[in-house]
Short mmCIF file of C-alpha atoms in Angstrom, two decimals:
data_model
loop_
_atom_site.label_atom_id
_atom_site.label_comp_id
_atom_site.label_asym_id
_atom_site.label_seq_id
_atom_site.Cartn_x
_atom_site.Cartn_y
_atom_site.Cartn_z
CA MET A 118 22.75 36.97 -32.91
CA ALA A 119 22.15 40.47 -34.25
CA GLY A 120 18.93 42.02 -32.96
CA THR A 121 18.89 40.20 -29.62
CA THR A 122 20.27 41.02 -26.19
CA SER A 123 22.83 38.92 -24.33
CA THR A 124 19.93 37.03 -22.74
CA GLY A 125 18.35 36.24 -26.10
CA ALA A 126 15.36 38.58 -25.63
CA ILE A 127 14.30 40.98 -28.37
CA PRO A 128 14.94 44.51 -27.04
CA VAL A 129 12.37 47.25 -27.47
CA PRO A 130 13.84 49.80 -29.88
CA PHE A 131 15.87 52.52 -28.10
CA SER A 132 15.81 50.58 -24.80
CA ASP A 133 19.55 49.84 -24.73
CA PRO A 134 22.68 51.17 -26.45
CA PRO A 135 23.27 49.57 -29.86
CA TYR A 136 26.19 47.44 -28.61
CA LEU A 137 23.79 45.70 -26.21
CA CYS A 138 21.27 45.07 -28.99
CA GLY A 139 23.53 42.81 -31.01
CA LEU A 140 25.08 45.50 -33.20
CA PRO A 141 28.85 45.68 -33.69
CA SER A 142 30.90 48.39 -32.00
CA PRO A 143 34.61 49.26 -32.12
CA TYR A 144 34.65 50.24 -28.44
CA TYR A 145 33.41 47.33 -26.34
CA THR A 146 35.94 44.55 -25.81
CA LEU A 147 35.08 41.20 -24.26
CA GLU A 148 36.49 42.50 -20.98
CA LEU A 149 34.18 45.56 -21.10
CA ARG A 150 31.21 43.34 -21.90
CA ARG A 151 32.01 41.17 -18.88
CA TRP A 152 32.13 44.36 -16.80
CA GLN A 153 28.75 45.42 -18.18
CA LYS A 154 27.21 42.08 -17.26
CA ALA A 155 28.70 42.22 -13.75
CA CYS A 156 27.33 45.75 -13.28
CA ARG A 157 23.88 44.87 -14.60
CA ASP A 158 23.62 41.74 -12.45
CA PHE A 159 24.61 43.59 -9.28
CA ILE A 160 22.58 46.75 -9.89
CA SER A 161 19.53 44.77 -11.04
CA GLU A 162 19.62 42.89 -7.75
CA HIS A 163 20.22 45.78 -5.38
CA LEU A 164 18.85 48.98 -6.98
CA THR A 165 16.83 48.99 -10.19
CA PRO A 166 13.70 47.04 -9.06
CA TYR A 167 13.25 49.28 -6.01
CA ALA A 168 14.07 52.68 -7.50
CA PHE A 169 10.48 53.87 -7.99
CA GLU A 170 9.48 52.77 -4.49
CA TRP A 171 12.43 54.60 -2.92
CA GLU A 172 11.81 57.72 -4.99
CA ARG A 173 8.20 57.78 -3.78
CA GLU A 174 9.45 57.37 -0.21
CA GLU A 175 11.99 60.13 -0.95
CA THR A 176 14.88 58.20 0.67
CA VAL A 177 17.03 55.21 -0.19
CA PRO A 178 17.40 52.88 2.84
CA PRO A 179 20.85 53.14 4.47
CA HIS A 180 21.54 49.42 3.98
CA VAL A 181 21.73 49.97 0.21
CA PHE A 182 24.68 52.36 0.59
CA THR A 183 26.28 49.81 2.90
CA THR A 184 25.81 47.01 0.34
CA PHE A 185 27.28 49.06 -2.51
CA SER A 186 30.20 50.12 -0.32
CA LYS A 187 30.89 46.56 0.83
CA HIS A 188 31.26 45.43 -2.78
CA HIS A 189 33.23 48.58 -3.75
CA MET A 190 30.45 49.50 -6.17
CA LEU A 191 30.68 53.22 -5.47
CA ILE A 192 34.34 53.36 -6.54
CA PRO A 193 33.44 53.23 -10.30
CA SER A 194 31.80 56.65 -9.98
CA LEU A 195 35.26 58.19 -9.48
CA PRO A 196 37.02 59.71 -12.51
CA SER A 197 39.38 57.52 -14.50
CA PRO A 198 42.11 56.55 -13.96
CA LEU A 199 41.27 55.39 -10.47
CA PRO A 200 43.73 56.20 -7.65
CA ALA A 201 44.99 52.62 -7.77
CA LYS A 202 47.85 53.10 -5.31
CA GLN A 203 45.62 54.57 -2.60
CA LEU A 204 42.87 52.04 -3.24
CA LYS A 205 45.28 49.11 -2.93
CA GLU A 206 46.66 50.57 0.29
CA CYS A 207 43.06 50.44 1.54
CA GLY A 208 42.72 46.79 0.49
CA ILE A 209 40.69 47.46 -2.67
CA HIS A 210 42.28 45.65 -5.63
CA ASP A 211 39.35 45.00 -7.96
CA ILE A 212 35.63 45.61 -8.38
CA LEU A 213 33.26 42.63 -8.46
CA GLY A 214 36.22 40.56 -9.62
CA ALA A 215 35.52 41.98 -13.09
CA VAL A 216 38.13 44.72 -13.36
CA LYS A 217 41.35 45.51 -11.51
CA VAL A 218 41.49 49.06 -10.18
CA GLU A 219 44.61 49.81 -12.26
CA ASP A 220 42.83 48.68 -15.46
CA PHE A 221 39.73 50.85 -14.96
CA THR A 222 39.09 53.27 -17.86
CA TYR A 223 36.45 55.85 -18.74
CA PHE A 224 34.63 53.13 -20.70
CA HIS A 225 34.19 51.24 -17.42
CA ASN A 226 32.87 54.47 -15.93
CA LEU A 227 30.50 54.96 -18.88
CA ILE A 228 29.06 51.47 -18.53
CA TYR A 229 28.67 51.80 -14.77
CA ASN A 230 26.89 55.16 -14.93
CA ASP A 231 24.62 53.94 -17.71
CA GLU A 232 23.64 50.84 -15.73
CA MET A 233 23.06 52.79 -12.49
CA ILE A 234 20.15 54.67 -14.02
CA ARG A 235 18.38 51.93 -15.96
CA SER A 236 15.24 52.54 -13.91
CA GLY A 237 15.10 56.01 -15.46
CA LEU A 238 15.29 57.69 -12.07
CA SER A 239 18.50 59.50 -11.21
CA GLY A 240 17.67 60.13 -7.54
CA PRO A 241 18.21 56.67 -6.00
CA GLY A 242 21.60 56.11 -7.63
CA ALA A 243 22.71 59.71 -7.13
CA SER A 244 21.86 59.44 -3.43
CA MET A 245 24.86 57.11 -3.13
CA THR A 246 27.30 58.18 -5.84
CA THR A 247 27.28 61.97 -6.08
CA GLY A 248 29.39 62.52 -2.98
CA ILE A 249 32.17 60.10 -3.85
CA ALA A 250 32.03 60.97 -7.57
CA PHE A 251 32.50 64.72 -7.13
CA GLY A 252 33.31 65.40 -3.45
CA VAL A 253 36.21 62.99 -2.99
CA PRO A 254 38.26 63.69 -6.18
CA PRO A 255 39.55 67.11 -4.99
CA VAL A 256 41.06 65.35 -1.95
CA ILE A 257 42.56 62.64 -4.17
CA LYS A 258 44.03 65.06 -6.71
CA PHE A 259 45.06 68.05 -4.61
CA GLY A 260 44.95 67.09 -0.93
CA SER A 261 48.11 66.78 1.16
CA LYS A 262 49.23 63.33 2.28
CA GLN A 263 47.95 63.93 5.81
CA LEU A 264 44.56 64.98 4.41
CA GLN A 265 44.38 61.90 2.19
CA ASP A 266 45.44 59.59 5.02
CA ARG A 267 42.74 61.03 7.28
CA PHE A 268 39.82 60.96 4.90
CA LEU A 269 40.30 58.61 1.92
CA PRO A 270 40.29 55.16 3.61
CA ASP A 271 36.92 55.74 5.29
CA ALA A 272 35.47 57.37 2.17
CA PHE A 273 36.60 54.52 -0.10
CA HIS A 274 35.04 51.92 2.21
CA GLY A 275 31.81 53.86 2.77
CA ARG A 276 32.43 54.40 6.47
CA THR A 277 32.01 58.12 5.88
CA ARG A 278 30.11 60.04 3.23
CA PHE A 279 31.16 63.14 1.31
CA CYS A 280 29.34 65.75 -0.75
CA ILE A 281 30.54 68.54 -3.02
CA ALA A 282 29.40 71.97 -1.79
CA ILE A 283 29.96 74.70 -4.36
CA THR A 284 26.58 76.27 -5.17
CA GLU A 285 25.08 79.10 -3.13
CA PRO A 286 21.78 81.01 -3.30
CA ASP A 287 23.50 83.75 -5.35
CA ALA A 288 26.26 81.73 -7.01
CA GLY A 289 25.30 78.83 -9.25
CA SER A 290 27.01 78.61 -12.62
CA ASP A 291 28.76 81.86 -11.63
CA VAL A 292 31.23 80.05 -9.36
CA ALA A 293 33.55 83.06 -9.01
CA ASN A 294 30.74 84.89 -7.17
CA ILE A 295 30.87 82.58 -4.12
CA LYS A 296 30.38 84.53 -0.89
CA THR A 297 30.91 81.94 1.87
CA THR A 298 33.98 83.09 3.77
CA ALA A 299 36.73 81.21 5.60
CA VAL A 300 38.80 83.47 7.84
CA LYS A 301 41.72 82.21 9.92
CA SER A 302 41.42 82.47 13.70
CA LYS A 303 43.84 84.73 15.58
CA ASP A 304 46.04 81.77 16.52
CA GLY A 305 46.09 80.59 12.88
CA LYS A 306 44.96 77.09 13.79
CA LYS A 307 41.39 77.22 12.46
CA TYR A 308 39.24 78.61 9.69
CA ILE A 309 36.03 80.32 10.82
CA ILE A 310 33.46 79.69 8.08
CA ASN A 311 30.28 81.71 7.52
CA GLY A 312 27.79 81.48 4.67
CA THR A 313 25.26 79.22 2.99
CA LYS A 314 25.29 76.43 0.43
CA LYS A 315 22.20 75.46 -1.55
CA TRP A 316 21.10 72.55 -3.74
CA ILE A 317 23.82 70.29 -2.31
CA THR A 318 23.12 66.70 -3.41
CA ASN A 319 23.64 64.09 -0.63
CA GLY A 320 24.37 66.87 1.85
CA ILE A 321 21.81 65.76 4.43
CA TRP A 322 23.54 62.36 4.84
CA SER A 323 27.14 63.54 4.48
CA ASP A 324 29.78 63.53 7.18
CA TYR A 325 31.98 65.93 5.21
CA ALA A 326 31.79 68.40 2.36
CA ALA A 327 34.52 69.36 -0.08
CA MET A 328 33.48 73.00 0.10
CA ALA A 329 34.34 76.07 -1.94
CA VAL A 330 34.99 79.08 0.29
CA ARG A 331 36.43 82.56 -0.04
CA THR A 332 39.75 82.89 1.78
CA GLY A 333 40.90 85.94 -0.17
CA GLY A 334 39.59 88.89 -2.12
CA PRO A 335 36.87 89.02 -4.81
CA GLY A 336 36.95 86.97 -7.97
CA PRO A 337 38.28 83.48 -8.73
CA GLY A 338 41.69 84.14 -7.17
CA GLY A 339 40.14 84.43 -3.73
CA LEU A 340 38.61 80.94 -3.70
CA SER A 341 39.88 77.88 -1.85
CA MET A 342 38.54 74.42 -1.04
CA ILE A 343 38.27 72.96 2.45
CA VAL A 344 37.01 69.66 3.90
CA VAL A 345 34.22 70.81 6.25
CA PRO A 346 32.65 68.48 8.84
CA LEU A 347 28.86 68.51 8.62
CA LYS A 348 27.03 65.93 10.75
CA ASN A 349 26.52 67.15 14.31
CA HIS A 350 29.30 69.70 13.87
CA PRO A 351 28.91 72.97 15.82
CA GLY A 352 27.83 75.87 13.62
CA VAL A 353 26.42 73.67 10.85
CA ASP A 354 22.68 73.45 10.17
CA MET A 355 21.23 71.37 7.34
CA ARG A 356 17.73 70.87 5.97
CA ARG A 357 16.39 69.08 2.93
CA LEU A 358 15.00 70.95 -0.05
CA LYS A 359 11.99 69.67 -2.00
CA VAL A 360 12.82 69.78 -5.70
CA SER A 361 10.83 68.68 -8.75
CA GLY A 362 12.69 65.43 -9.43
CA GLN A 363 15.56 63.38 -8.02
CA ILE A 364 13.97 63.79 -4.59
CA SER A 365 15.63 60.73 -3.07
CA ALA A 366 19.07 62.21 -3.86
CA GLY A 367 18.76 64.38 -0.75
CA THR A 368 19.11 67.95 -2.04
CA THR A 369 20.19 70.06 0.93
CA PHE A 370 20.48 73.63 2.20
CA ILE A 371 23.52 74.17 4.48
CA GLU A 372 24.02 77.11 6.83
CA LEU A 373 27.42 77.79 8.37
CA ASP A 374 27.57 80.09 11.39
CA ASP A 375 31.08 80.61 12.81
CA THR A 376 31.88 77.02 11.91
CA GLU A 377 35.39 76.12 13.06
CA VAL A 378 37.51 73.86 10.86
CA PRO A 379 41.21 72.95 11.37
CA VAL A 380 43.57 74.63 8.89
CA GLU A 381 44.87 71.13 8.11
CA ASN A 382 41.55 70.55 6.27
CA LEU A 383 42.56 72.93 3.47
CA ILE A 384 42.64 71.12 0.13
CA GLY A 385 45.88 71.99 -1.64
CA GLU A 386 46.73 75.69 -1.49
CA GLU A 387 44.80 78.83 -0.67
CA GLY A 388 43.64 80.72 -3.74
CA MET A 389 43.66 77.63 -5.97
CA GLY A 390 40.02 76.71 -5.41
CA MET A 391 38.78 77.85 -8.80
CA ARG A 392 41.32 75.66 -10.57
CA TYR A 393 40.37 72.65 -8.45
CA ILE A 394 36.65 73.23 -9.09
CA MET A 395 37.11 73.59 -12.85
CA THR A 396 39.23 70.41 -13.00
CA ASN A 397 36.36 68.57 -11.33
CA PHE A 398 33.71 69.83 -13.74
CA ASN A 399 34.59 67.77 -16.84
CA HIS A 400 34.00 64.53 -14.96
CA GLU A 401 30.78 65.84 -13.45
CA ARG A 402 29.39 67.05 -16.75
CA LEU A 403 30.27 63.86 -18.61
CA THR A 404 28.65 61.83 -15.81
CA ILE A 405 25.48 63.92 -16.11
CA ALA A 406 25.49 63.52 -19.90
CA ILE A 407 25.72 59.72 -19.59
CA GLY A 408 22.91 59.46 -17.05
CA THR A 409 20.66 61.93 -18.86
CA THR A 410 21.06 60.03 -22.14
CA ARG A 411 20.03 56.80 -20.39
CA GLN A 412 16.96 58.55 -18.96
CA ALA A 413 16.00 59.63 -22.48
CA ARG A 414 16.41 56.00 -23.55
CA VAL A 415 14.14 54.73 -20.78
CA VAL A 416 11.30 57.14 -21.45
CA LEU A 417 11.43 56.90 -25.25
CA SER A 418 11.49 53.09 -25.29
CA ALA A 419 8.53 53.07 -22.87
CA ALA A 420 6.61 55.30 -25.26
CA PHE A 421 7.58 53.08 -28.21
CA ALA A 422 6.27 49.96 -26.45
CA TYR A 423 3.05 51.76 -25.45
CA CYS A 424 2.40 52.85 -29.04
CA LEU A 425 2.58 49.25 -30.24
CA LYS A 426 -0.40 48.24 -28.09
CA ARG A 427 -2.48 51.40 -27.52
CA GLU A 428 -5.35 51.75 -30.00
CA ALA A 429 -7.03 54.93 -31.18
CA PHE A 430 -9.33 55.54 -34.15
CA GLY A 431 -9.47 51.81 -34.87
CA LYS A 432 -5.73 51.14 -35.08
CA THR A 433 -2.63 51.19 -32.91
CA LEU A 434 -0.80 54.44 -32.34
CA MET A 435 2.19 52.94 -34.14
CA GLU A 436 0.12 52.78 -37.31
CA GLN A 437 -0.38 56.56 -37.23
CA PRO A 438 2.24 58.39 -39.37
CA VAL A 439 2.31 61.41 -37.06
CA VAL A 440 3.19 59.16 -34.10
CA ARG A 441 5.99 57.45 -36.01
CA HIS A 442 7.36 60.84 -37.01
CA ARG A 443 7.43 62.01 -33.40
CA LEU A 444 9.22 58.83 -32.27
CA ALA A 445 11.69 59.09 -35.17
CA LYS A 446 12.58 62.69 -34.35
CA ALA A 447 13.27 61.88 -30.70
CA GLY A 448 15.06 58.62 -31.54
CA ALA A 449 17.45 60.30 -33.97
CA LEU A 450 18.41 62.83 -31.32
CA LEU A 451 18.87 60.09 -28.72
CA GLU A 452 21.15 57.85 -30.76
CA SER A 453 23.18 60.84 -32.00
CA GLN A 454 23.68 61.96 -28.41
CA TRP A 455 24.80 58.47 -27.34
CA ALA A 456 27.31 58.31 -30.21
CA TRP A 457 28.66 61.71 -29.11
CA VAL A 458 29.04 60.48 -25.53
CA GLU A 459 30.90 57.36 -26.70
CA GLN A 460 33.17 59.56 -28.80
CA PHE A 461 33.98 61.71 -25.76
CA VAL A 462 34.76 58.67 -23.67
CA TYR A 463 37.07 57.31 -26.36
CA GLN A 464 38.85 60.65 -26.50
CA MET A 465 39.16 60.77 -22.69
CA CYS A 466 40.75 57.31 -22.80
CA ASN A 467 43.27 58.35 -25.44
CA MET A 468 44.30 61.86 -24.39
CA LYS A 469 46.44 63.14 -21.56
CA LYS A 470 44.36 64.70 -18.77
CA GLU A 471 45.89 68.15 -19.29
CA ASP A 472 45.18 68.01 -23.04
CA ALA A 473 41.63 66.74 -22.54
CA ASP A 474 40.89 69.56 -20.08
CA VAL A 475 41.85 72.11 -22.74
CA GLU A 476 40.48 70.45 -25.87
CA LEU A 477 37.34 68.82 -24.48
CA GLY A 478 36.27 71.19 -21.68
CA GLY A 479 33.90 73.29 -23.78
CA LEU A 480 32.70 70.32 -25.82
CA THR A 481 31.95 68.31 -22.67
CA ALA A 482 29.88 71.24 -21.40
CA ALA A 483 27.96 71.21 -24.68
CA ALA A 484 27.43 67.43 -24.53
CA LYS A 485 25.98 67.83 -21.04
CA ALA A 486 23.70 70.67 -22.22
CA HIS A 487 22.61 68.75 -25.32
CA ALA A 488 21.80 65.66 -23.26
CA GLY A 489 19.29 67.80 -21.35
CA MET A 490 17.73 68.97 -24.62
CA VAL A 491 17.48 65.39 -25.85
CA LEU A 492 15.84 64.26 -22.62
CA LYS A 493 13.33 67.11 -22.90
CA GLU A 494 12.43 66.07 -26.45
CA CYS A 495 12.07 62.41 -25.47
CA ALA A 496 10.08 63.18 -22.31
CA ASP A 497 7.76 65.57 -24.17
CA CYS A 498 7.30 62.93 -26.87
CA ALA A 499 6.44 60.28 -24.29
CA VAL A 500 3.97 62.45 -22.33
CA LEU A 501 2.13 63.38 -25.52
CA LEU A 502 1.97 59.79 -26.78
CA PHE A 503 0.89 58.40 -23.41
CA GLY A 504 -1.79 61.11 -23.36
CA GLY A 505 -3.70 61.33 -20.10
CA ASN A 506 -1.65 58.43 -18.72
CA GLY A 507 1.51 60.49 -19.24
CA TYR A 508 0.02 63.29 -17.15
CA THR A 509 -0.76 60.97 -14.26
CA ARG A 510 1.67 60.20 -11.43
CA THR A 511 0.62 56.56 -11.16
CA GLY A 512 -0.27 53.77 -13.56
CA GLN A 513 1.17 52.81 -16.92
CA GLY A 514 2.18 56.36 -17.82
CA GLU A 515 4.04 57.03 -14.57
CA ILE A 516 7.42 56.66 -16.25
CA ALA A 517 6.61 59.47 -18.71
CA GLU A 518 5.34 61.82 -16.00
CA ARG A 519 8.36 61.08 -13.80
CA MET A 520 10.86 61.62 -16.60
CA TRP A 521 9.23 64.92 -17.54
CA ARG A 522 9.82 66.12 -13.96
CA GLU A 523 13.45 64.96 -14.14
CA VAL A 524 14.28 67.07 -17.20
CA ASN A 525 15.28 70.33 -15.52
CA GLY A 526 17.24 68.49 -12.86
CA ASN A 527 19.67 67.75 -15.68
CA ARG A 528 19.53 71.06 -17.54
CA ILE A 529 20.51 73.16 -14.50
CA PRO A 530 22.98 71.31 -12.19
CA GLY A 531 26.62 71.05 -13.24
CA GLY A 532 26.27 74.33 -15.14
CA SER A 533 23.00 75.60 -16.60
CA GLU A 534 22.24 74.99 -20.25
CA ASP A 535 22.85 78.46 -21.67
CA VAL A 536 26.09 78.89 -19.71
CA MET A 537 27.32 75.52 -21.00
CA LEU A 538 26.56 76.34 -24.63
CA ASP A 539 28.29 79.70 -24.31
CA LEU A 540 31.29 77.99 -22.68
CA MET A 541 31.54 75.64 -25.65
CA ILE A 542 31.87 78.47 -28.17
CA ARG A 543 34.19 80.58 -26.00
CA GLN A 544 36.48 77.59 -25.48
CA LEU A 545 36.49 76.65 -29.16
CA ALA A 546 37.28 80.24 -30.16
CA LYS A 547 40.03 80.50 -27.54
CA ASN A 548 41.65 77.23 -28.64
CA TYR A 549 41.43 78.21 -32.32
CA GLN A 550 43.02 81.60 -31.71
CA ARG A 551 45.79 80.06 -29.61
CA LYS A 552 46.61 77.44 -32.25
CA THR A 553 46.52 80.04 -35.02
CA LYS A 554 49.04 82.22 -33.18
CA GLU A 555 51.29 79.23 -32.58
CA LEU A 556 51.15 78.33 -36.27
CA GLU A 557 51.98 81.90 -37.32
CA ARG A 558 54.94 82.18 -34.93
CA PRO A 559 58.22 82.10 -36.87
CA LYS A 560 60.04 78.80 -36.66
CA GLY A 561 62.76 78.73 -34.05
CA SER A 562 61.24 81.57 -32.01
CA SER A 563 60.62 80.86 -28.33
CA LYS A 564 57.19 80.96 -26.78
CA LEU A 565 56.81 83.97 -24.49
#
């Protein structure tokens, strides 16, 4: 029935995507809806009810990672299509019995990422998924067979943990400025790595990092990627960083002092690191956009519900026109952002990877940036409507205060907001100019 959830309950406005509120959608097949139910049932049992407790404790218990790994519920964080051949070789044929690995699409990924953050807190889920979502794909896509055979089976089954280590104290969105060096030993059998990595999610718990290093000269052409052992490895020192939000995700500072790594740990080829990093970014930014949009949903729907019952000046807040206007402004932004995300996912499902990287790269960056803006608007709206409760770290306004602290954890990682918006326009201009030149080229002439 329209206007009800699958369980028959009446959803608070903005609390779930329209397709879960009884409204029709062209995207979600019966198979996708079964996947959504399987995800919600599993995540509601093992993660969502405990997220606030674990965020306060600043760590998710290790058994949770084990449980998710046992049921292959970290695999959906990988980019689509999944590496079905390698997964099947590792004995992984389906996820929760709801989808075969070869049938997994970006819509399955969208649903999974949306469900993983239904608590509103990104830290607990990210503490488990960030490493496999962004650290393992470079090995899958560009690693040699020996590298894949050594690392993928344990990573897929959760026996080892990965992180992605790109950012440095002086190189964030400016990836080409990375200073960590990897120099071959005299016998040519090892890389000697020196430098630092900062703001590395999951780093403190990771056995390995897919790390960006400088093997050549300055600029992007000098970058490579290497699988670097972390835990208890000589020359590696790690400590946790205290950040504003997402504390349980384990943000880490890594120091590398003459760290020796076998040359066999090189991912792909030397000098190709920038290409590998950029290929990874679209998935990362779309993942962030999905999660950030869900966070906006959580905080805005909480404010909506609060306004229905909170009284001021002899009537509920919902009866005040200025309150309704504030909710409407935030809600319009939220639902527009969700529709944009769905559109991106549809396009990702219906374009070749190489075409999507060119056509959607800048737009995906903008969608990620805009999701952060939408979350800021929704969090600001909620804090103001909750009033003093929204400024308090406990009690009925805790969700608003928490979400407000989570805002900048989405606007900066994966490429800071201004850099992402600039990338959008540069990419659009570049694509337009390229297509214009191709159109103006005389018919029958060869492309130089």
